[in-house]
Short mmCIF file of C-alpha atoms in Angstrom, two decimals:
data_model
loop_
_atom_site.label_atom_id
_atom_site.label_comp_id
_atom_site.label_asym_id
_atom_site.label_seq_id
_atom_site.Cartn_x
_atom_site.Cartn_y
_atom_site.Cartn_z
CA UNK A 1075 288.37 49.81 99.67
CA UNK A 1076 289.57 49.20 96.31
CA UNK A 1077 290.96 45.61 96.58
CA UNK A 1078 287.09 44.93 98.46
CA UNK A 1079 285.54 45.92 95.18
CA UNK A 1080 287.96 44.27 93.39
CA UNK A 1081 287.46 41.07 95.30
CA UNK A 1082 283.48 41.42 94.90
CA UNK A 1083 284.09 41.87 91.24
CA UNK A 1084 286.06 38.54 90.78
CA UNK A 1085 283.28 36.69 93.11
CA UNK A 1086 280.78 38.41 90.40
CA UNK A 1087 282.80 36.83 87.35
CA UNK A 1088 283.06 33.41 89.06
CA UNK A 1089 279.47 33.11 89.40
CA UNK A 1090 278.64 34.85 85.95
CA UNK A 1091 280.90 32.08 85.03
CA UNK A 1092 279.34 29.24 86.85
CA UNK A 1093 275.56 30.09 86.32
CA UNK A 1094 276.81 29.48 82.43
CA UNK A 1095 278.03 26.24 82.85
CA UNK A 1096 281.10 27.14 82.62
CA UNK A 1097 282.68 25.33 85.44
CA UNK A 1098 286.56 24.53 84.77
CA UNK A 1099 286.72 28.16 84.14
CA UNK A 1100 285.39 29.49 87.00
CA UNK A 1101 287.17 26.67 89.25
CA UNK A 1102 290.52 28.35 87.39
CA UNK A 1103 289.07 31.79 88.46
CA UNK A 1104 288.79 30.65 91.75
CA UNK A 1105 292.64 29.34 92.44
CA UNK A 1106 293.51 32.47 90.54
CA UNK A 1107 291.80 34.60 93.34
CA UNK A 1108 292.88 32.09 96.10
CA UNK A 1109 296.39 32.70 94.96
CA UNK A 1110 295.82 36.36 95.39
CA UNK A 1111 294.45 36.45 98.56
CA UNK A 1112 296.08 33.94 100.77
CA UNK A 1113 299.48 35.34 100.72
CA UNK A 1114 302.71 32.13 101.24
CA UNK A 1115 302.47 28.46 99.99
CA UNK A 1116 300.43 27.01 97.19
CA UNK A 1117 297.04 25.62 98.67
CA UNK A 1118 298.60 26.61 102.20
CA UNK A 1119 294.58 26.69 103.01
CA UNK A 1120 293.55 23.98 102.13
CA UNK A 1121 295.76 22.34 104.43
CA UNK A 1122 295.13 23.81 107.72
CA UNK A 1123 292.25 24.19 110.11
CA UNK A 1124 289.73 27.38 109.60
CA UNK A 1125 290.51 28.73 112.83
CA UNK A 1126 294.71 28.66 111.43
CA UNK A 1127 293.32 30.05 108.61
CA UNK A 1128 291.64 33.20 109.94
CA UNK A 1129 294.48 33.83 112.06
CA UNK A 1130 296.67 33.77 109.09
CA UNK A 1131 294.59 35.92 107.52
CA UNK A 1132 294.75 38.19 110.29
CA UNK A 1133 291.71 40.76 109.38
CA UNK A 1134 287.82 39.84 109.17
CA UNK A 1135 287.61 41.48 106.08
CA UNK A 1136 290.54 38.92 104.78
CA UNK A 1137 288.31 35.96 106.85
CA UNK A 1138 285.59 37.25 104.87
CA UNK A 1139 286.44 37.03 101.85
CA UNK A 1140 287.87 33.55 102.21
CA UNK A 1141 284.34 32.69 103.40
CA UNK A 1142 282.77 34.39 100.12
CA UNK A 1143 285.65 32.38 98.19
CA UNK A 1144 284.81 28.95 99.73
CA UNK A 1145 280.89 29.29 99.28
CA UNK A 1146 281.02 30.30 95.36
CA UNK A 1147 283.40 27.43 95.21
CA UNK A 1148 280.87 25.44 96.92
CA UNK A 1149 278.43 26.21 93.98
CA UNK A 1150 280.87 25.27 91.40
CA UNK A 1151 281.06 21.93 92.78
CA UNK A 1152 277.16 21.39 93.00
CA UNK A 1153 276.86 22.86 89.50
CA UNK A 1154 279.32 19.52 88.59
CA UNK A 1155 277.83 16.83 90.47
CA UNK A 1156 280.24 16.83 93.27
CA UNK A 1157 278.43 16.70 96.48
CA UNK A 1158 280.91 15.98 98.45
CA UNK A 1159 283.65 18.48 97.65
CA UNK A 1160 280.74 21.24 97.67
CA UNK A 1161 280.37 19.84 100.84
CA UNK A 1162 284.02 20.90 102.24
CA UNK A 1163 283.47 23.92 100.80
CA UNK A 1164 280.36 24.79 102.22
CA UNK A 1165 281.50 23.74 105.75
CA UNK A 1166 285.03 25.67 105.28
CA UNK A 1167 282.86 28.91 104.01
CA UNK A 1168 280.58 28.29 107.38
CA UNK A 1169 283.85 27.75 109.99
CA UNK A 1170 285.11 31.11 108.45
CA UNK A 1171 282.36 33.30 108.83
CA UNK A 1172 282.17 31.95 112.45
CA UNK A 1173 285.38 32.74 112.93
CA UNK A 1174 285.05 36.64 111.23
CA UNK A 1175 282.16 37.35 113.22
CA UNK A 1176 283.88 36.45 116.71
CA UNK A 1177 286.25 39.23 115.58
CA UNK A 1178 283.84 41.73 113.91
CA UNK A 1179 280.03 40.62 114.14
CA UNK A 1180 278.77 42.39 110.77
CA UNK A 1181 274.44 41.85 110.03
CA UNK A 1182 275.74 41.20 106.20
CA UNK A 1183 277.42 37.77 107.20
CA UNK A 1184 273.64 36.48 108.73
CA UNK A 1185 272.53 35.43 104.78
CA UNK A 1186 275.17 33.86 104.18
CA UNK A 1187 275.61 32.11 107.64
CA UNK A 1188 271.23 30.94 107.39
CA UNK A 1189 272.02 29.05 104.17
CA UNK A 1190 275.29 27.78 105.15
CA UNK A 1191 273.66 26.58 108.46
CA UNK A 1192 271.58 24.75 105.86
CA UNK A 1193 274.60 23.31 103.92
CA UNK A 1194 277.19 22.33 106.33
CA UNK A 1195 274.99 22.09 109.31
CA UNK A 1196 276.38 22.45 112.50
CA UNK A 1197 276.80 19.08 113.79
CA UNK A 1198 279.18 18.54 110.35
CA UNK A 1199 281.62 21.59 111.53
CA UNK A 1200 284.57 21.16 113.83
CA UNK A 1201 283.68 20.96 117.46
CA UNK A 1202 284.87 24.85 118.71
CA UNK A 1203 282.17 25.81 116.46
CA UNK A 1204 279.26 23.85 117.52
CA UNK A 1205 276.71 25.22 119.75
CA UNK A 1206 277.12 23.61 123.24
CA UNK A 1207 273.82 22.66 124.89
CA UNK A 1208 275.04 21.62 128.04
CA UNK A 1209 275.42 23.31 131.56
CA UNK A 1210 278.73 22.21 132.15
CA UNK A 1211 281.91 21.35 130.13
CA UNK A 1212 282.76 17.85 131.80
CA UNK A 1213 282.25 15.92 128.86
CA UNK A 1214 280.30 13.70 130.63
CA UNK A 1215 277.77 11.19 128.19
CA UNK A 1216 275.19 11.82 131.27
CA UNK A 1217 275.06 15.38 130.34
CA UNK A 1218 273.04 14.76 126.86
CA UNK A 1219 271.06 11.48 128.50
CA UNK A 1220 267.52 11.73 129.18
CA UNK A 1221 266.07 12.28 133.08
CA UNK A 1222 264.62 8.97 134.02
CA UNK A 1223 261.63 8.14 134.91
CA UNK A 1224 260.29 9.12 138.27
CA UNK A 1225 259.05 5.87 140.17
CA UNK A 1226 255.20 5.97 140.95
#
């Protein structure tokens, strides 16, 4: 319970830090807290898939708090004009709350998970975590095509 709080406190000072402009600090905050939490090689996360990731990380709460890392880092980027690295961010913070709620559903992640959908929209996240529309898993391009027309 302790290293929870002390995880939401840090996610607290990175935004107090970004919502005052200042960015580089709170981009330094958040390797500091990356370091911390994903436990083996430098920037080991930012170099494998989500779903590697979460099972690295073993525990939702872990997966969690990854998520909560990548979204506030998501913000920093906006805040400096980089769309597209808030982008990755965004879609990494969206993949890992997926992949915490297949292990623990929890209401508290739906928030997060509306404006993410928002974000990094589903279509933009890897394919295990896209909804599928169809009946049947044959991959089939006839699947998605339109009915045709029924002759008069």
């Amino acid at each position: 319970m302790r290293m929870i709080r002390q995880f939401v406190e840090a996610i607290a000072r990175i935004a107090k830090l970004r919502i005052a402009g200042e960015h580089r600090s709170a981009l330094a905050e958040v390797e500091r807290l990356r370091g911390e939490l994903f436990e083996g090689p430098e920037a080991l996360d930012q170099h494998v898939d989500s779903a590697t990731l979460a099972g690295l990380l073993r525990h939702p709460d872990r997966v969690r708090a990854a998520a909560m890392l990548a979204f506030e880092e998501g913000r920093i980027h906006t805040g400096t004009s980089d769309p597209l690295a808030a982008f990755v961010c965004y879609r990494r913070a969206h993949e890992l709350y997926l992949e915490a709620r297949a292990i623990e559903p929890q209401d508290g992640d739906l928030p997060a998970l509306f404006e993410l959908a928002r974000l990094a929209p589903a279509q933009h996240l890897d394919p295990r975590y896209r909804p599928d529309d169809s009946d049947d898993d044959d991959g089939d391009v006839t699947d998605t095509a339109p009915a045709p027309d029924t002759p008069r």
